[in-house]
Amino acid sequence: MAAFLVLQYDGALEAPTLVVQKETDKDNGDFVVELSYFAEVVQKSGNPRRIYIKQRALDQLMDQLLVATGGIASN
């Protein structure tokens, strides 16, 4: 996968980083947690490029994690 990302997105010869980003907010007294995940590909010049990954199985796994810790999945 790393080689594909570097070649596909004209990256520098440096391994992409997988990032899981968490944002929290409060809505009517409830906490809202939003998770996103992406690969950050270092470019030959300029800022790193974020390649967002959409995988239903990973979404379900993250929902299960949040529910197991007392949350409620929104979808």
Short mmCIF file of C-alpha atoms in Angstrom, two decimals:
data_model
loop_
_atom_site.label_atom_id
_atom_site.label_comp_id
_atom_site.label_asym_id
_atom_site.label_seq_id
_atom_site.Cartn_x
_atom_site.Cartn_y
_atom_site.Cartn_z
CA MET A 1 0.00 0.00 0.00
CA ALA A 2 2.81 2.42 0.86
CA ALA A 3 4.49 1.99 -2.53
CA PHE A 4 1.15 2.49 -4.29
CA LEU A 5 0.50 5.75 -2.43
CA VAL A 6 3.99 7.10 -3.15
CA LEU A 7 3.75 6.26 -6.86
CA GLN A 8 0.09 7.23 -7.34
CA TYR A 9 0.40 10.61 -5.61
CA ASP A 10 3.91 11.60 -6.77
CA GLY A 11 5.32 11.29 -3.29
CA ALA A 12 8.88 11.55 -2.05
CA LEU A 13 10.74 8.34 -1.24
CA GLU A 14 9.49 8.35 2.34
CA ALA A 15 6.93 5.98 3.79
CA PRO A 16 3.42 7.47 4.10
CA THR A 17 2.06 7.92 7.62
CA LEU A 18 -1.34 6.51 8.61
CA VAL A 19 -3.16 9.10 10.74
CA VAL A 20 -6.27 8.63 12.87
CA GLN A 21 -7.67 12.04 13.75
CA LYS A 22 -10.19 12.59 16.53
CA GLU A 23 -12.36 15.69 16.86
CA THR A 24 -14.70 16.24 19.78
CA ASP A 25 -17.53 18.67 20.36
CA LYS A 26 -20.41 19.11 22.77
CA ASP A 27 -24.00 19.13 21.47
CA ASN A 28 -26.91 19.68 23.90
CA GLY A 29 -24.87 18.27 26.79
CA ASP A 30 -23.67 15.23 24.82
CA PHE A 31 -20.15 14.75 23.57
CA VAL A 32 -19.77 14.16 19.84
CA VAL A 33 -16.67 12.29 18.65
CA GLU A 34 -15.75 12.23 14.98
CA LEU A 35 -12.93 10.03 13.74
CA SER A 36 -11.28 10.30 10.36
CA TYR A 37 -8.34 8.39 9.01
CA PHE A 38 -6.03 9.14 6.16
CA ALA A 39 -2.58 8.49 4.79
CA GLU A 40 -0.26 11.46 4.72
CA VAL A 41 2.05 11.26 1.69
CA VAL A 42 5.17 13.43 1.77
CA GLN A 43 5.44 15.21 -1.58
CA LYS A 44 8.61 15.80 -3.59
CA SER A 45 7.93 19.50 -3.12
CA GLY A 46 5.35 21.29 -1.04
CA ASN A 47 3.17 20.18 1.84
CA PRO A 48 2.25 16.54 2.53
CA ARG A 49 -0.91 15.35 0.78
CA ARG A 50 -3.73 13.74 2.73
CA ILE A 51 -5.34 10.73 1.09
CA TYR A 52 -8.59 9.89 2.87
CA ILE A 53 -9.44 6.22 3.11
CA LYS A 54 -13.08 5.14 3.05
CA GLN A 55 -13.60 1.56 4.18
CA ARG A 56 -16.93 0.45 5.60
CA ALA A 57 -15.28 -2.32 7.66
CA LEU A 58 -13.03 0.23 9.38
CA ASP A 59 -16.01 2.53 10.00
CA GLN A 60 -17.87 -0.35 11.66
CA LEU A 61 -14.83 -1.24 13.77
CA MET A 62 -14.51 2.36 14.99
CA ASP A 63 -18.25 2.48 15.77
CA GLN A 64 -17.92 -0.74 17.79
CA LEU A 65 -14.97 0.75 19.69
CA LEU A 66 -16.94 3.88 20.58
CA VAL A 67 -20.04 1.86 21.60
CA ALA A 68 -17.91 -0.48 23.74
CA THR A 69 -16.66 2.56 25.66
CA GLY A 70 -20.17 3.87 26.35
CA GLY A 71 -20.96 5.82 23.21
CA ILE A 72 -23.76 5.58 20.66
CA ALA A 73 -23.06 5.17 16.95
CA SER A 74 -24.79 7.77 14.79
CA ASN A 75 -25.24 5.70 11.65
#
